[in-house]
Short mmCIF file of C-alpha atoms in Angstrom, two decimals:
data_model
loop_
_atom_site.label_atom_id
_atom_site.label_comp_id
_atom_site.label_asym_id
_atom_site.label_seq_id
_atom_site.Cartn_x
_atom_site.Cartn_y
_atom_site.Cartn_z
CA MET J 11 89.06 101.26 126.07
CA ASP J 12 88.61 99.16 129.21
CA THR J 13 87.40 100.66 132.46
CA THR J 14 90.67 100.21 134.35
CA LEU J 15 92.64 102.08 131.68
CA GLN J 16 90.06 104.85 131.47
CA HIS J 17 90.16 105.35 135.24
CA ALA J 18 93.98 105.53 135.12
CA ILE J 19 93.80 108.17 132.39
CA GLU J 20 91.22 110.16 134.33
CA ALA J 21 93.49 110.08 137.38
CA ALA J 22 96.42 111.29 135.26
CA VAL J 23 94.34 114.18 133.91
CA THR J 24 93.45 115.17 137.48
CA THR J 25 97.11 114.96 138.54
CA LEU J 26 98.22 117.14 135.65
CA TRP J 27 95.51 119.76 135.47
CA GLY J 28 93.46 119.54 138.64
CA LYS J 29 90.03 118.33 139.63
CA GLU J 30 88.43 121.15 137.65
CA THR J 31 89.58 119.51 134.39
CA ALA J 32 87.31 116.81 133.01
CA ILE J 33 87.36 114.49 130.01
CA THR J 34 84.43 115.30 127.74
CA GLN J 35 85.14 112.93 124.87
CA ILE J 36 87.53 110.13 123.87
CA ALA J 37 87.81 109.69 120.08
CA PRO J 38 89.89 106.82 118.58
CA LEU J 39 92.56 107.86 116.06
CA THR J 40 93.67 105.89 113.04
CA GLY J 41 97.07 104.33 113.64
CA ASP J 42 99.71 103.14 111.20
CA ALA J 43 101.63 99.85 111.21
CA SER J 44 102.32 100.04 114.94
CA SER J 45 100.91 97.66 117.55
CA ARG J 46 100.06 100.73 119.63
CA SER J 47 96.72 102.52 119.41
CA TYR J 48 95.82 106.15 119.93
CA ALA J 49 92.86 108.29 120.93
CA ARG J 50 92.24 112.02 121.17
CA ILE J 51 90.95 113.14 124.56
CA HIS J 52 88.90 116.33 124.68
CA LEU J 53 89.21 118.25 127.93
CA HIS J 54 87.27 120.96 129.71
CA GLY J 55 88.92 122.99 132.44
CA ASN J 56 92.50 124.03 133.09
CA GLY J 57 94.31 121.75 130.68
CA PRO J 58 94.83 121.99 126.93
CA ALA J 59 91.74 121.59 124.77
CA THR J 60 92.92 118.14 123.73
CA THR J 61 95.61 115.58 124.49
CA VAL J 62 96.48 112.32 122.76
CA VAL J 63 96.69 109.05 124.64
CA MET J 64 99.11 106.41 123.34
CA MET J 65 97.84 103.02 124.48
CA LEU J 66 100.64 100.48 124.71
CA ALA J 67 100.29 96.93 123.43
CA GLY J 68 100.44 94.14 126.01
CA SER J 69 101.49 94.32 129.62
CA ALA J 70 105.25 93.86 129.29
CA LEU J 71 107.71 96.68 128.68
CA PRO J 72 108.01 97.05 124.89
CA ILE J 73 111.51 96.62 123.45
CA SER J 74 110.92 98.67 120.27
CA SER J 75 110.95 96.54 117.11
CA ASP J 76 111.69 92.83 117.59
CA GLU J 77 114.73 92.82 115.31
CA LEU J 78 116.30 95.60 117.43
CA ALA J 79 116.15 93.69 120.73
CA VAL J 80 119.94 93.67 121.15
CA PHE J 81 120.39 95.42 124.49
CA GLN J 82 122.83 93.95 126.99
CA GLU J 83 120.51 94.66 129.91
CA PRO J 84 116.69 94.75 130.18
CA LEU J 85 115.26 98.21 129.57
CA LYS J 86 113.97 100.12 132.57
CA GLU J 87 111.72 102.46 130.62
CA LEU J 88 109.93 102.73 127.31
CA PRO J 89 112.20 103.34 124.31
CA TYR J 90 109.82 106.19 123.41
CA ILE J 91 110.46 107.94 126.74
CA ASN J 92 114.19 107.34 126.59
CA VAL J 93 114.66 108.69 123.05
CA HIS J 94 112.22 111.56 123.65
CA ARG J 95 114.36 112.70 126.59
CA PHE J 96 117.36 112.91 124.26
CA LEU J 97 115.68 114.52 121.23
CA GLN J 98 113.70 117.27 122.91
CA PRO J 99 116.70 119.30 124.21
CA LEU J 100 118.24 119.13 120.72
CA GLY J 101 115.33 121.18 119.42
CA VAL J 102 113.75 118.36 117.45
CA HIS J 103 110.03 119.13 117.27
CA VAL J 104 108.73 116.08 119.11
CA PRO J 105 105.37 116.21 120.91
CA GLU J 106 105.46 117.12 124.57
CA THR J 107 105.05 114.14 126.89
CA TYR J 108 102.54 115.24 129.51
CA TYR J 109 102.38 112.06 131.56
CA ASP J 110 104.24 108.75 131.66
CA GLY J 111 101.64 106.17 132.61
CA SER J 112 103.55 103.31 131.00
CA LYS J 113 103.16 101.09 134.06
CA ALA J 114 99.41 101.37 133.51
CA GLY J 115 99.75 100.98 129.74
CA PHE J 116 99.53 104.54 128.39
CA LEU J 117 101.21 107.89 127.76
CA LEU J 118 99.54 111.30 127.51
CA LEU J 119 101.05 113.37 124.71
CA GLU J 120 100.69 116.79 123.13
CA ASP J 121 98.12 116.83 120.32
CA ILE J 122 99.90 117.82 117.10
CA GLY J 123 96.86 117.63 114.83
CA ASP J 124 95.85 115.42 111.92
CA LEU J 125 97.93 116.58 108.94
CA PRO J 126 100.77 114.22 107.91
CA LEU J 127 103.41 115.75 105.65
CA ARG J 128 102.37 113.54 102.73
CA GLU J 129 98.79 114.84 102.89
CA ALA J 130 99.99 118.43 103.33
CA ALA J 131 102.00 118.09 100.10
CA GLN J 132 99.15 116.66 98.03
CA GLY J 133 97.96 119.08 95.36
CA GLN J 134 100.55 121.72 96.22
CA SER J 135 102.85 123.48 93.77
CA VAL J 136 106.37 122.12 93.32
CA ALA J 137 107.70 125.16 95.16
CA ASP J 138 105.43 124.58 98.15
CA ILE J 139 106.23 120.86 98.24
CA GLU J 140 109.93 121.66 98.20
CA ARG J 141 109.47 124.17 100.99
CA LEU J 142 107.71 121.60 103.18
CA TYR J 143 110.27 118.88 102.55
CA ARG J 144 113.15 121.27 103.13
CA LYS J 145 111.70 121.90 106.59
CA ALA J 146 111.60 118.14 107.13
CA ILE J 147 115.25 117.94 106.06
CA ASP J 148 116.12 120.75 108.47
CA GLN J 149 114.69 118.69 111.34
CA LEU J 150 116.42 115.56 110.07
CA VAL J 151 119.86 117.19 109.83
CA LEU J 152 119.39 118.66 113.31
CA LEU J 153 118.61 115.19 114.67
CA GLN J 154 121.48 113.53 112.81
CA VAL J 155 124.30 116.06 113.17
CA GLU J 156 123.60 117.56 116.60
CA GLY J 157 122.37 114.23 117.94
CA SER J 158 125.51 112.43 116.82
CA LYS J 159 127.70 115.14 118.36
CA ARG J 160 125.98 114.66 121.72
CA ARG J 161 126.25 110.89 121.74
CA THR J 162 125.57 109.34 125.15
CA ASP J 163 125.08 105.78 126.32
CA ALA J 164 122.11 107.01 128.35
CA CYS J 165 120.15 107.14 125.07
CA ILE J 166 119.36 103.65 123.77
CA ALA J 167 119.62 104.85 120.15
CA PHE J 168 123.40 104.75 120.54
CA GLN J 169 123.33 101.16 121.77
CA GLN J 170 122.01 99.73 118.50
CA ALA J 171 123.06 100.11 114.88
CA PHE J 172 122.07 99.23 111.37
CA ASP J 173 124.82 96.71 110.79
CA HIS J 174 125.38 93.84 108.37
CA ARG J 175 123.16 91.58 110.48
CA LEU J 176 120.19 93.94 110.49
CA PHE J 177 120.46 94.84 106.81
CA LEU J 178 120.43 91.13 105.95
CA TRP J 179 117.53 90.49 108.35
CA GLU J 180 115.46 93.00 106.42
CA PHE J 181 116.47 91.50 103.07
CA GLU J 182 115.42 88.08 104.36
CA HIS J 183 112.10 89.65 105.36
CA PHE J 184 111.62 90.55 101.70
CA ILE J 185 112.49 87.03 100.54
CA GLU J 186 110.26 85.37 103.12
CA TRP J 187 107.14 87.54 102.83
CA GLY J 188 107.48 89.39 99.53
CA LEU J 189 108.32 86.24 97.57
CA GLU J 190 107.99 82.88 99.32
CA LYS J 191 105.01 83.36 101.69
CA ARG J 192 103.14 85.45 99.13
CA GLU J 193 103.63 82.86 96.39
CA GLY J 194 103.25 79.87 98.69
CA LYS J 195 106.48 78.23 97.57
CA ALA J 196 110.21 78.45 98.12
CA LEU J 197 112.52 80.24 95.73
CA SER J 198 114.54 78.08 93.42
CA ALA J 199 118.01 77.33 94.73
CA ALA J 200 119.57 79.34 91.90
CA GLU J 201 117.43 82.44 92.47
CA GLY J 202 117.90 82.27 96.22
CA LYS J 203 121.66 82.08 95.81
CA GLU J 204 121.76 85.03 93.39
CA LEU J 205 119.49 87.22 95.51
CA ARG J 206 121.34 86.51 98.74
CA ALA J 207 124.70 87.18 97.09
CA MET J 208 123.53 90.61 95.90
CA PHE J 209 121.87 91.37 99.24
CA ASP J 210 125.03 90.37 101.11
CA ASP J 211 127.07 92.67 98.86
CA ILE J 212 124.75 95.62 99.55
CA ALA J 213 124.69 94.89 103.29
CA THR J 214 128.48 94.70 103.37
CA ARG J 215 128.86 98.04 101.57
CA LEU J 216 126.37 99.78 103.86
CA ASP J 217 127.94 98.22 106.94
CA THR J 218 131.20 100.00 106.15
CA ALA J 219 129.56 103.43 105.82
CA PRO J 220 130.06 105.92 108.69
CA ARG J 221 127.12 105.80 111.13
CA PHE J 222 125.13 108.68 112.53
CA LEU J 223 121.99 109.00 114.62
CA ASN J 224 118.90 108.14 112.54
CA HIS J 225 115.18 108.14 113.31
CA ARG J 226 114.82 104.86 111.35
CA ASP J 227 111.24 105.54 110.18
CA TYR J 228 111.44 109.13 108.96
CA HIS J 229 108.65 108.95 106.41
CA SER J 230 105.95 111.44 105.54
CA TRP J 231 103.34 109.76 107.75
CA ASN J 232 105.54 110.13 110.85
CA LEU J 233 105.95 113.84 110.21
CA PHE J 234 103.04 116.18 110.85
CA VAL J 235 102.56 119.77 109.76
CA GLN J 236 101.32 122.02 112.54
CA ASP J 237 101.25 125.81 112.25
CA GLY J 238 103.60 125.56 109.27
CA GLU J 239 106.24 123.56 111.18
CA ILE J 240 107.26 119.90 111.05
CA ARG J 241 106.48 117.75 114.11
CA VAL J 242 108.28 114.42 114.49
CA ILE J 243 106.70 111.25 115.92
CA ASP J 244 107.37 107.49 116.17
CA PHE J 245 111.07 107.90 116.96
CA GLN J 246 111.42 105.05 119.47
CA ASP J 247 113.43 102.86 117.05
CA ALA J 248 116.17 105.48 116.57
CA LEU J 249 119.61 103.98 116.00
CA LEU J 250 122.95 104.49 114.29
CA ALA J 251 122.90 104.11 110.51
CA PRO J 252 124.37 105.59 107.31
CA ALA J 253 123.61 109.30 107.04
CA THR J 254 121.30 108.93 104.05
CA TYR J 255 119.09 106.17 105.47
CA ASP J 256 116.46 108.55 106.84
CA LEU J 257 116.76 110.84 103.82
CA GLU J 258 115.87 108.14 101.30
CA THR J 259 112.94 107.12 103.51
CA LEU J 260 111.66 110.70 103.60
CA LEU J 261 111.81 111.14 99.83
CA ASN J 262 110.62 107.70 98.68
CA ASP J 263 108.52 105.78 101.19
CA ARG J 264 105.20 104.31 99.98
CA ASP J 265 103.77 106.63 97.31
CA THR J 266 105.85 109.69 98.20
CA PRO J 267 107.29 109.76 94.63
CA VAL J 268 103.83 110.96 93.52
CA VAL J 269 104.78 114.36 94.98
CA ILE J 270 108.59 114.01 94.98
CA THR J 271 109.53 113.71 91.31
CA PRO J 272 113.06 112.57 90.37
CA THR J 273 113.99 116.19 89.61
CA LEU J 274 112.72 117.39 92.98
CA GLU J 275 114.35 114.39 94.66
CA GLN J 276 117.74 115.42 93.29
CA SER J 277 117.18 119.02 94.38
CA LEU J 278 116.32 117.90 97.92
CA VAL J 279 119.33 115.57 98.10
CA ASP J 280 121.47 118.56 97.11
CA TYR J 281 119.79 120.65 99.82
CA TYR J 282 120.46 117.92 102.40
CA HIS J 283 124.14 117.80 101.40
CA LYS J 284 124.44 121.58 101.71
CA THR J 285 122.55 121.76 105.02
CA TRP J 286 124.50 118.84 106.48
CA HIS J 287 127.78 120.68 106.00
CA GLU J 288 126.41 124.07 107.06
CA ARG J 289 125.44 122.50 110.39
CA GLY J 290 128.92 121.12 110.83
CA GLY J 291 128.39 117.51 109.83
CA ALA J 292 131.34 115.30 108.91
CA THR J 293 132.58 115.94 105.37
CA ILE J 294 130.77 113.73 102.84
CA ASP J 295 131.60 113.86 99.14
CA HIS J 296 128.45 114.46 97.06
CA ALA J 297 129.09 111.49 94.75
CA GLN J 298 129.65 109.26 97.77
CA LEU J 299 126.45 110.54 99.38
CA TRP J 300 124.44 109.86 96.20
CA GLU J 301 125.77 106.31 95.92
CA GLU J 302 125.06 105.59 99.58
CA TYR J 303 121.60 107.16 99.27
CA ASN J 304 120.69 104.81 96.42
CA LEU J 305 122.07 101.75 98.18
CA CYS J 306 119.99 102.61 101.25
CA LEU J 307 116.98 103.20 99.04
CA LEU J 308 117.30 99.84 97.30
CA GLN J 309 117.68 98.07 100.63
CA LYS J 310 114.77 99.90 102.27
CA ALA J 311 112.38 99.51 99.32
CA SER J 312 113.05 95.76 99.24
CA LYS J 313 112.37 95.53 102.95
CA VAL J 314 109.16 97.56 102.62
CA VAL J 315 107.70 95.17 100.03
CA GLY J 316 108.29 92.28 102.41
CA ARG J 317 106.99 94.27 105.38
CA PHE J 318 103.73 95.24 103.72
CA TYR J 319 103.01 91.67 102.69
CA TYR J 320 103.82 90.61 106.27
CA LEU J 321 101.33 93.15 107.63
CA GLU J 322 98.65 92.02 105.18
CA LEU J 323 99.19 88.25 105.37
CA GLU J 324 100.36 87.69 108.94
CA LYS J 325 99.01 90.63 110.93
CA LYS J 326 95.79 90.99 108.87
CA LYS J 327 96.30 94.76 108.64
CA THR J 328 94.64 95.78 105.41
CA GLY J 329 95.47 98.72 103.19
CA TYR J 330 99.22 98.32 102.79
CA SER J 331 99.12 96.37 99.53
CA ARG J 332 98.21 99.56 97.66
CA TYR J 333 101.70 100.85 98.41
CA ILE J 334 103.47 97.82 96.94
CA PRO J 335 103.23 98.84 93.23
CA PRO J 336 104.82 102.28 93.83
CA THR J 337 107.50 100.64 95.99
CA LEU J 338 108.30 98.16 93.20
CA ALA J 339 108.48 101.12 90.83
CA THR J 340 111.00 102.69 93.21
CA ILE J 341 113.11 99.51 93.07
CA ARG J 342 113.08 99.63 89.27
CA ARG J 343 114.05 103.30 89.30
CA VAL J 344 116.93 102.91 91.75
CA VAL J 345 118.35 99.78 90.09
CA ALA J 346 118.72 101.87 86.92
CA ARG J 347 121.08 104.07 88.96
CA LEU J 348 122.98 101.03 90.27
CA PRO J 349 123.76 98.86 87.24
CA ARG J 350 125.80 96.53 89.43
CA TYR J 351 122.47 95.12 90.68
CA ARG J 352 120.55 94.99 87.41
CA ARG J 353 120.11 91.24 87.84
CA LEU J 354 118.03 91.98 90.95
CA GLN J 355 115.40 93.74 88.86
CA GLU J 356 115.36 90.85 86.38
CA ILE J 357 114.61 88.39 89.18
CA ILE J 358 111.99 90.63 90.77
CA ALA J 359 110.31 91.12 87.38
CA THR J 360 109.66 87.37 87.14
CA HIS J 361 107.79 87.49 90.45
CA PHE J 362 106.07 90.88 90.00
CA PRO J 363 105.22 91.29 86.29
CA GLU J 364 104.38 94.90 85.40
#
């Protein structure tokens, strides 16, 4: 941390909690795929025992993910701050924002601990895993149903949507990084044509699905367990998408299927369907929901393979390749549920032999 940033943080701490509160330690935290970095600040005095500083990348105002930069006018504040302002009154368990120092390159946030949902589920009984993930679904349905009911243009999440263009962008990400850049050669014309035809068909079907507010990255590493409750982070890319987009991410991302077996997955999809309607969500037929869920899952898993190779090869962020085999296994599993796209698995098998 450079001196200028540290002085700005010290000034923010004084503004918030008085001159009697001092920083006693700054400990870096391990981040995920984000370009942001984090540190835990230990305090002595009138403030909380700890706070987390989010250090923003670069000097310009971030516009969330590059592929979402579709706003008609330049943003006047961080997407994180904008979406946080919308989610908190809904009752979504987002961390408190103590201080907006975005002009100086940082935010001070509530410390929600070090226990991601995926780690909390490891080694637990099926009943305890289901209990934890039901709580995550409760938060998700709250965000989706209540959030969609309170739609407002003041929240940037309602200005962007998972549409045909964005679904295809993510499929192309898979082709570019998961296949061509990884192998160092272009796809054959025949394979490229077949893949893009199937991807266009999936994107078209998902583009016609009703859209609701979604977190966009609602996986088990963006959900923390604190005092038995689910805390939600990394929501700045929220947007409109099919209802089941976040659900399939929650139940399948990376190696989540290690703890969410197919039987438990089905039980949790059923719970989501029940909870969605109990909260007053728009009527969705269960068979329709299951089909949409699997289409979203196939699309997202394909994107994730490309994304993880992109992070490894282009961004030099190590550690993501270990999640590629379970993600490919997810693609094989979901294609078995969608026989219309069986040819996709045949093509992928030639590039990723088991």
